Short mmCIF file of C-alpha atoms in Angstrom, two decimals:
data_model
loop_
_atom_site.label_atom_id
_atom_site.label_comp_id
_atom_site.label_asym_id
_atom_site.label_seq_id
_atom_site.Cartn_x
_atom_site.Cartn_y
_atom_site.Cartn_z
CA MET A 1 0.00 0.00 0.00
CA ALA A 2 1.38 3.39 -1.01
CA ASP A 3 2.45 5.78 1.73
CA PRO A 4 0.04 8.78 1.78
CA LYS A 5 2.94 11.11 2.61
CA ASN A 6 4.92 9.92 -0.40
CA GLU A 7 1.84 10.21 -2.60
CA GLY A 8 1.29 13.77 -1.40
CA PHE A 9 4.92 14.63 -2.02
CA LEU A 10 4.76 13.25 -5.56
CA THR A 11 1.57 15.17 -6.26
CA TYR A 12 3.14 18.48 -5.24
CA ALA A 13 6.31 17.59 -7.12
CA TYR A 14 4.37 16.93 -10.33
CA LEU A 15 2.41 20.17 -9.92
CA LEU A 16 5.57 22.20 -9.39
CA LEU A 17 7.19 20.47 -12.36
CA TYR A 18 4.19 21.30 -14.54
CA ILE A 19 4.12 24.96 -13.45
CA ALA A 20 7.89 25.31 -13.92
CA LEU A 21 7.96 23.65 -17.36
CA SER A 22 4.85 25.42 -18.64
CA SER A 23 6.10 28.83 -17.52
CA GLY A 24 9.66 28.09 -18.62
CA GLN A 25 8.60 26.97 -22.08
CA ILE A 26 6.65 30.18 -22.63
CA PHE A 27 9.70 32.23 -21.65
CA PHE A 28 11.96 30.00 -23.77
CA ASN A 29 9.79 30.53 -26.86
CA LYS A 30 9.78 34.28 -26.33
CA TRP A 31 13.56 34.25 -25.83
CA VAL A 32 14.12 32.35 -29.08
CA LEU A 33 11.72 34.49 -31.14
CA SER A 34 12.61 37.90 -29.69
CA SER A 35 14.73 40.22 -31.85
CA LYS A 36 16.48 41.39 -28.68
CA GLU A 37 17.49 37.88 -27.61
CA ILE A 38 18.15 34.86 -29.88
CA ASN A 39 16.40 36.55 -32.83
CA PHE A 40 14.85 33.55 -34.58
CA PRO A 41 11.73 35.41 -35.85
CA TYR A 42 10.13 32.40 -37.49
CA PRO A 43 7.20 31.19 -35.35
CA LEU A 44 5.99 28.84 -38.08
CA ALA A 45 9.37 27.14 -38.28
CA LEU A 46 9.69 26.94 -34.50
CA THR A 47 6.24 25.41 -34.10
CA LEU A 48 6.90 23.02 -36.99
CA LEU A 49 10.09 21.85 -35.24
CA HIS A 50 8.08 21.22 -32.05
CA MET A 51 5.57 19.06 -33.91
CA ILE A 52 8.19 17.08 -35.82
CA PHE A 53 10.18 16.49 -32.64
CA SER A 54 7.06 15.38 -30.74
CA SER A 55 6.07 13.03 -33.58
CA VAL A 56 9.49 11.37 -33.69
CA VAL A 57 9.90 11.05 -29.92
CA CYS A 58 6.34 9.75 -29.45
CA PHE A 59 6.93 7.09 -32.10
CA ILE A 60 10.19 6.01 -30.46
CA LEU A 61 8.74 5.88 -26.93
CA THR A 62 5.50 4.10 -27.90
CA LYS A 63 6.45 1.83 -30.79
CA VAL A 64 10.19 1.24 -30.48
CA LEU A 65 11.00 1.37 -26.76
CA LYS A 66 7.35 0.77 -25.74
CA VAL A 67 7.72 2.65 -22.46
CA LEU A 68 4.51 4.63 -23.02
CA LYS A 69 1.11 3.35 -24.03
CA VAL A 70 -1.14 4.80 -26.73
CA GLU A 71 -4.89 4.42 -26.28
CA GLN A 72 -6.38 1.93 -28.72
CA GLY A 73 -9.49 2.34 -30.87
CA MET A 74 -8.25 4.74 -33.54
CA THR A 75 -9.50 3.92 -37.03
CA PRO A 76 -8.76 5.53 -40.43
CA GLU A 77 -12.28 6.96 -40.45
CA ILE A 78 -11.90 8.55 -37.01
CA TYR A 79 -8.45 9.86 -37.90
CA ALA A 80 -9.66 11.48 -41.12
CA THR A 81 -12.84 12.98 -39.67
CA SER A 82 -11.61 13.79 -36.14
CA VAL A 83 -7.84 13.97 -35.76
CA VAL A 84 -7.24 15.94 -38.96
CA PRO A 85 -9.51 18.89 -38.06
CA ILE A 86 -8.21 18.83 -34.48
CA GLY A 87 -4.62 18.78 -35.73
CA ALA A 88 -5.33 21.64 -38.13
CA MET A 89 -6.80 23.80 -35.35
CA PHE A 90 -3.92 22.86 -33.05
CA ALA A 91 -1.44 23.97 -35.72
CA MET A 92 -3.34 27.22 -36.21
CA THR A 93 -3.39 27.87 -32.46
CA LEU A 94 0.33 27.35 -31.99
CA TRP A 95 1.32 29.24 -35.12
CA LEU A 96 -0.76 32.36 -34.40
CA GLY A 97 -0.04 32.28 -30.68
CA ASN A 98 3.72 32.10 -31.15
CA THR A 99 3.56 34.78 -33.85
CA ALA A 100 1.96 37.13 -31.32
CA TYR A 101 5.27 37.02 -29.39
CA LEU A 102 6.82 39.13 -32.14
CA TYR A 103 4.47 42.02 -31.41
CA ILE A 104 3.27 41.92 -27.80
CA SER A 105 4.72 41.05 -24.43
CA VAL A 106 4.37 37.67 -22.74
CA ALA A 107 2.34 39.19 -19.90
CA PHE A 108 -0.16 40.90 -22.20
CA ALA A 109 -0.50 37.78 -24.34
CA GLN A 110 -1.28 35.80 -21.19
CA MET A 111 -3.90 38.35 -20.20
CA LEU A 112 -5.57 38.07 -23.60
CA LYS A 113 -5.59 34.30 -23.24
CA ALA A 114 -7.98 34.65 -20.30
CA ILE A 115 -10.74 35.26 -22.85
CA MET A 116 -10.50 31.57 -23.86
CA PRO A 117 -13.53 30.36 -21.82
CA VAL A 118 -15.67 33.01 -23.51
CA ALA A 119 -14.64 31.82 -26.98
CA VAL A 120 -15.24 28.17 -26.04
CA PHE A 121 -18.62 28.93 -24.49
CA VAL A 122 -19.86 31.08 -27.40
CA LEU A 123 -18.85 28.46 -29.96
CA GLY A 124 -20.34 25.75 -27.72
CA VAL A 125 -23.67 27.59 -27.66
CA ALA A 126 -23.52 28.01 -31.45
CA VAL A 127 -23.16 24.25 -32.04
CA GLY A 128 -25.51 23.17 -29.26
CA LEU A 129 -22.94 21.92 -26.76
CA GLU A 130 -23.61 24.66 -24.20
CA VAL A 131 -26.79 26.28 -22.90
CA MET A 132 -26.98 29.98 -22.19
CA SER A 133 -28.00 30.88 -18.66
CA CYS A 134 -28.00 34.03 -16.53
CA LYS A 135 -25.12 32.67 -14.41
CA MET A 136 -22.96 31.84 -17.43
CA LEU A 137 -23.79 35.16 -19.05
CA PHE A 138 -22.59 36.93 -15.91
CA ILE A 139 -19.37 34.87 -15.81
CA MET A 140 -18.64 35.49 -19.50
CA SER A 141 -19.29 39.22 -19.04
CA MET A 142 -16.97 39.27 -16.04
CA ILE A 143 -14.13 37.63 -17.97
CA SER A 144 -14.63 39.89 -21.00
CA PHE A 145 -14.72 43.02 -18.84
CA GLY A 146 -11.52 41.97 -17.07
CA VAL A 147 -9.68 41.41 -20.36
CA LEU A 148 -10.90 44.77 -21.68
CA VAL A 149 -9.64 46.54 -18.55
CA ALA A 150 -6.29 44.73 -18.78
CA SER A 151 -6.00 45.75 -22.44
CA TYR A 152 -6.86 49.36 -21.60
CA GLY A 153 -4.01 49.36 -19.11
CA GLU A 154 -1.46 48.07 -21.64
CA ILE A 155 1.15 50.75 -22.32
CA ASN A 156 2.67 49.46 -25.57
CA ILE A 157 -0.33 47.84 -27.20
CA ASN A 158 0.23 46.47 -30.71
CA TRP A 159 -3.00 45.60 -32.50
CA ILE A 160 -1.29 43.24 -34.94
CA GLY A 161 -0.15 41.15 -32.00
CA VAL A 162 -3.64 41.32 -30.49
CA VAL A 163 -5.15 40.01 -33.73
CA TYR A 164 -2.66 37.13 -33.88
CA GLN A 165 -3.27 36.22 -30.25
CA MET A 166 -7.05 36.36 -30.58
CA GLY A 167 -6.77 34.24 -33.73
CA GLY A 168 -4.86 31.69 -31.65
CA VAL A 169 -7.60 31.81 -29.01
CA VAL A 170 -10.28 31.14 -31.64
CA GLY A 171 -8.23 28.25 -33.04
CA GLU A 172 -7.86 26.73 -29.58
CA ALA A 173 -11.56 27.15 -28.86
CA LEU A 174 -12.39 25.37 -32.12
CA ARG A 175 -9.96 22.58 -31.26
CA LEU A 176 -11.65 22.00 -27.91
CA ILE A 177 -15.07 22.02 -29.57
CA PHE A 178 -13.83 19.49 -32.12
CA MET A 179 -12.46 17.34 -29.29
CA GLU A 180 -15.92 17.34 -27.75
CA ILE A 181 -17.77 16.63 -31.00
CA PHE A 182 -15.43 14.30 -32.84
CA VAL A 183 -13.67 12.36 -30.10
CA LYS A 184 -15.76 12.14 -26.92
CA ARG A 185 -19.02 11.55 -28.78
CA LYS A 186 -17.39 8.64 -30.60
CA GLY A 187 -16.35 7.10 -27.30
CA LEU A 188 -12.62 7.49 -27.93
CA LYS A 189 -10.70 8.46 -24.79
CA LEU A 190 -7.33 10.04 -25.45
CA ASN A 191 -4.78 10.88 -22.79
CA PRO A 192 -2.20 13.60 -23.59
CA ILE A 193 0.36 11.03 -24.80
CA SER A 194 -2.15 9.57 -27.24
CA VAL A 195 -3.14 13.04 -28.42
CA MET A 196 0.52 13.87 -29.08
CA TYR A 197 1.04 10.60 -30.94
CA TYR A 198 -1.95 11.06 -33.23
CA VAL A 199 -2.15 14.85 -33.57
CA SER A 200 1.51 15.91 -33.83
CA PRO A 201 2.18 14.42 -37.32
CA CYS A 202 -1.04 15.93 -38.65
CA SER A 203 -0.22 19.34 -37.14
CA ALA A 204 3.30 19.14 -38.57
CA LEU A 205 1.90 18.64 -42.07
CA CYS A 206 -0.56 21.52 -41.60
CA LEU A 207 2.34 23.77 -40.56
CA PHE A 208 4.73 22.57 -43.26
CA LEU A 209 2.54 23.79 -46.13
CA PRO A 210 2.30 27.46 -45.02
CA TRP A 211 5.95 27.39 -43.92
CA ILE A 212 6.99 26.68 -47.53
CA PHE A 213 5.23 29.81 -48.77
CA LEU A 214 5.67 32.18 -45.83
CA GLU A 215 9.00 31.52 -44.14
CA ARG A 216 11.18 29.18 -46.16
CA SER A 217 12.54 31.83 -48.54
CA LYS A 218 13.19 34.28 -45.69
CA MET A 219 15.17 31.65 -43.78
CA GLU A 220 17.20 30.74 -46.86
CA ASP A 221 17.98 34.40 -47.55
CA HIS A 222 19.17 34.89 -43.99
CA GLY A 223 22.18 32.64 -44.41
CA PRO A 224 24.00 30.93 -41.51
CA TRP A 225 22.70 31.42 -37.99
CA ASN A 226 24.77 32.95 -35.22
CA PHE A 227 23.52 30.71 -32.44
CA PRO A 228 23.99 26.97 -31.76
CA PRO A 229 21.28 24.71 -33.24
CA VAL A 230 21.38 22.85 -29.92
CA LEU A 231 19.23 25.67 -28.52
CA LEU A 232 16.38 24.74 -30.84
CA ILE A 233 16.77 21.07 -29.94
CA LEU A 234 16.66 21.98 -26.25
CA ASN A 235 13.56 24.09 -26.90
CA CYS A 236 11.83 21.13 -28.55
CA LEU A 237 12.92 18.84 -25.71
CA CYS A 238 11.43 21.21 -23.14
CA THR A 239 8.16 21.20 -25.09
CA PHE A 240 8.01 17.41 -24.98
CA ALA A 241 8.91 17.38 -21.28
CA LEU A 242 5.96 19.69 -20.70
CA ASN A 243 3.68 17.18 -22.41
CA LEU A 244 4.93 14.46 -20.07
CA SER A 245 4.38 16.66 -17.04
CA VAL A 246 0.77 17.21 -18.14
CA PHE A 247 0.36 13.45 -18.33
CA LEU A 248 1.78 13.01 -14.82
CA VAL A 249 -0.40 15.76 -13.36
CA ILE A 250 -3.57 14.38 -14.92
CA THR A 251 -2.90 10.87 -13.60
CA HIS A 252 -2.00 11.95 -10.05
CA THR A 253 -4.31 14.86 -9.21
CA SER A 254 -7.94 15.91 -9.37
CA ALA A 255 -9.53 18.06 -12.04
CA LEU A 256 -9.89 20.98 -9.63
CA THR A 257 -6.21 20.77 -8.61
CA ILE A 258 -5.09 20.90 -12.23
CA ARG A 259 -7.16 23.98 -12.92
CA VAL A 260 -5.92 25.74 -9.81
CA ALA A 261 -2.36 24.93 -10.90
CA GLY A 262 -3.14 26.46 -14.28
CA VAL A 263 -4.27 29.70 -12.66
CA VAL A 264 -1.12 29.78 -10.51
CA LYS A 265 0.99 29.23 -13.62
CA ASP A 266 -0.75 32.10 -15.40
CA TRP A 267 0.10 34.52 -12.58
CA VAL A 268 3.69 33.25 -12.44
CA VAL A 269 4.08 33.94 -16.15
CA VAL A 270 2.59 37.43 -15.92
CA LEU A 271 4.66 38.52 -12.93
CA LEU A 272 7.97 36.90 -13.90
CA SER A 273 7.81 38.19 -17.46
CA ALA A 274 8.01 41.74 -16.13
CA ALA A 275 11.39 40.90 -14.59
CA LEU A 276 12.72 38.87 -17.52
CA PHE A 277 11.77 40.90 -20.59
CA ALA A 278 12.29 44.58 -21.30
CA ASP A 279 9.09 44.86 -23.40
CA THR A 280 6.90 43.96 -20.42
CA LYS A 281 5.59 46.95 -18.49
CA LEU A 282 2.87 46.02 -16.02
CA THR A 283 0.48 48.68 -14.77
CA THR A 284 -2.02 48.72 -11.92
CA ILE A 285 -4.87 48.73 -14.46
CA ASN A 286 -3.27 45.72 -16.18
CA LEU A 287 -3.17 43.68 -13.00
CA PHE A 288 -6.60 44.83 -11.80
CA GLY A 289 -8.25 43.83 -15.07
CA TYR A 290 -6.40 40.53 -15.20
CA GLY A 291 -7.47 39.81 -11.61
CA ILE A 292 -11.12 40.29 -12.60
CA ALA A 293 -10.69 38.05 -15.64
CA ILE A 294 -8.98 35.30 -13.62
CA ALA A 295 -11.76 35.45 -11.01
CA GLY A 296 -14.22 34.90 -13.84
CA VAL A 297 -12.14 32.00 -15.20
CA ALA A 298 -12.09 30.42 -11.72
CA ALA A 299 -15.88 30.77 -11.49
CA TYR A 300 -16.24 29.20 -14.94
CA ASN A 301 -13.97 26.27 -14.04
CA ASN A 302 -15.86 25.68 -10.80
CA PHE A 303 -19.21 25.79 -12.60
CA LYS A 304 -18.10 23.35 -15.30
CA LEU A 305 -16.57 20.90 -12.84
CA LYS A 306 -19.68 20.85 -10.66
CA LYS A 307 -21.86 20.35 -13.70
CA GLU A 308 -19.77 17.47 -15.07
CA THR A 309 -19.39 15.78 -11.68
CA SER A 310 -23.10 15.95 -10.91
CA ARG A 311 -23.89 14.41 -14.28
CA ASP A 312 -21.21 11.69 -14.16
CA PRO A 313 -18.44 11.35 -11.56
CA SER A 314 -16.03 10.13 -14.22
CA ALA A 315 -16.80 12.98 -16.57
CA ALA A 316 -14.61 15.46 -14.73
CA SER A 317 -11.45 13.53 -15.54
CA GLU A 318 -12.52 13.29 -19.19
CA LEU A 319 -13.09 17.03 -19.21
CA VAL A 320 -9.56 17.60 -18.00
CA GLU A 321 -8.13 15.26 -20.63
CA SER A 322 -9.79 17.19 -23.43
CA THR A 323 -9.14 20.72 -22.16
CA GLN A 324 -5.76 20.31 -20.47
CA MET A 325 -4.18 19.58 -23.83
CA GLN A 326 -4.17 23.32 -24.38
CA GLU A 327 -1.21 23.38 -22.01
CA SER A 328 0.67 20.57 -23.65
CA GLN A 329 2.04 22.85 -26.35
CA PRO A 330 2.42 26.38 -25.09
CA LEU A 331 1.26 29.00 -27.42
CA VAL A 332 1.71 32.18 -25.80
CA ASN A 333 0.11 31.41 -23.52
CA ARG A 334 -1.16 27.50 -24.68
#
């Protein structure tokens, strides 16, 4: 029988690992893309490298070394009708989210990401997955108001970056809706490792096509790079390590704990980015608005968890599996 103290220690260790890797990966991406740091201003190429690396490593770990297990039940029909649209939206999310780094600060991008529940809920209502109620309308209004206040308090706002980030939010909301429609309704349960295994190759292909037309010629014209390629490999490795930490957190904690950890991570990113990057200037209005938005996000998470648990005790864990994947590849944000 497992020692409760050891189990508790492992739980906290996994949570801290997840928060550290998720926050660190966001900073790492910004560092690589920033013109004032590594200066690799090719978000498409960087995201494509992440997907290729995840595809290769997943194949090695699951099919060659067989140290990780992929959920069974995938068929060509499900892959074509479910995984492909999910992979396309995932690619769109990561591409647009990472591109936003070129124009806005990490902290502001994280604040804009708080609008995610609103996008998911509105799209859910549109396709019949969600039902509008006075309580949800209040929560959505609260989140939207908080994001608007945070945006008003932004000193160096760049609307191009805002458009890219909001495009990434819409892509992520569509991906989560597709997960609900195409995967859960077909009875296929996918843990984060399985999602990586199936989705990463599809997302890589979806990124490769626009990369050929948008970034390939620019990279070729640039000539040799003045930084070690090992940095990009390390960046990809950190991304994959983050995926594994998500898997560990999901299997060792409750749905509520994971969501609380996500909120803590968001605040860590916002506050630390002000100390790490020169383009981040936090204001009182920024933080006040973000606080309102996060309170709304917490209310939304609590409402959804209570609803899922009351309907089916096992549904809460499934909800986490489908939504937590937004952290398994950090856009800005994931």
